[in-house]
């Protein structure tokens, strides 16, 4: 009986050992088969590591740019591989292909991104914004009396047919690489150096003879603004120029207006100021000035220095002249006008 029990245990042990060895052998054989299949049949389907590094040497802001850093890979077959990644970069495991690479800061407020499936068509467009009540009221007065003066017809025709646009909350950054080959035979590493698109323009305005307590509100608009750019190169699309509304706030005894633009039309840029006095008996003030020459000089300086931030100091002067419910005035750009007074508003 003792020998029978020992024999049974021995046979059970041998069977379990053979079973374990067999399972391990099968697993190893399957792994080798998969590896051989990956190498011999379709090497491109085997993901390999490739690192994308970022150099933010062109960053305008002191802190990190706003929005989400976004990376898109295009393999030429109509497939786009999107990735959100940290601003320092990311290590991705990619199929072995030849890619075109696009990066930009996504999800900026005030901007719409479209056609991102195609690197050549991918673009960013500035949103439209509601027209402030003051501007609408001035335009309504101008429309009612359009036949009274050529200047009022100019004012109305300039804004007819297009709503105001706003601006992105921060600079748009972008970069692209025309060709990156992901291959297991070479080290996978690429460098992206995003550049800001456009200009940040600041207007600091004082109203001559008035204090801020005399003013209910002030609005500034700028025409000749590029509303849309291609992400692959940062250049404008065929979309026509628009008029943009600045963000205006009080700053001590003056007003600070800021506008970030993708670009400006060097052929014609017009700055318009709308002033609403506190006194209900006073007419709103409208001032207009063509600042194309000044803007062109400022853009040239910005390109030479590499600083896309431009500042202008304005002196707005209401005149004792009313036309059909509107008070007109003139505008001086301090430091750019050789003669005090500048051009007449209307």
Tab-separated table of C-alpha atoms in Angstrom, residues 25-40:
chain	number	residue	atom	x	y	z
A	25	UNK	CA	7.265	26.548	-24.097
A	26	UNK	CA	4.016	27.445	-25.840
A	27	UNK	CA	4.133	31.015	-24.506
A	28	UNK	CA	7.717	31.429	-25.680
A	29	UNK	CA	6.900	30.047	-29.101
A	30	UNK	CA	3.907	32.375	-29.469
A	31	UNK	CA	6.012	35.407	-28.444
A	32	UNK	CA	8.642	34.529	-31.013
A	33	UNK	CA	5.975	34.083	-33.648
A	34	UNK	CA	4.518	37.537	-32.954
A	35	UNK	CA	7.980	39.122	-33.038
A	36	UNK	CA	8.884	37.375	-36.291
A	37	UNK	CA	5.546	38.398	-37.775
A	38	UNK	CA	6.109	42.048	-36.715
A	39	UNK	CA	9.575	42.103	-38.278
A	40	UNK	CA	8.946	40.093	-41.431
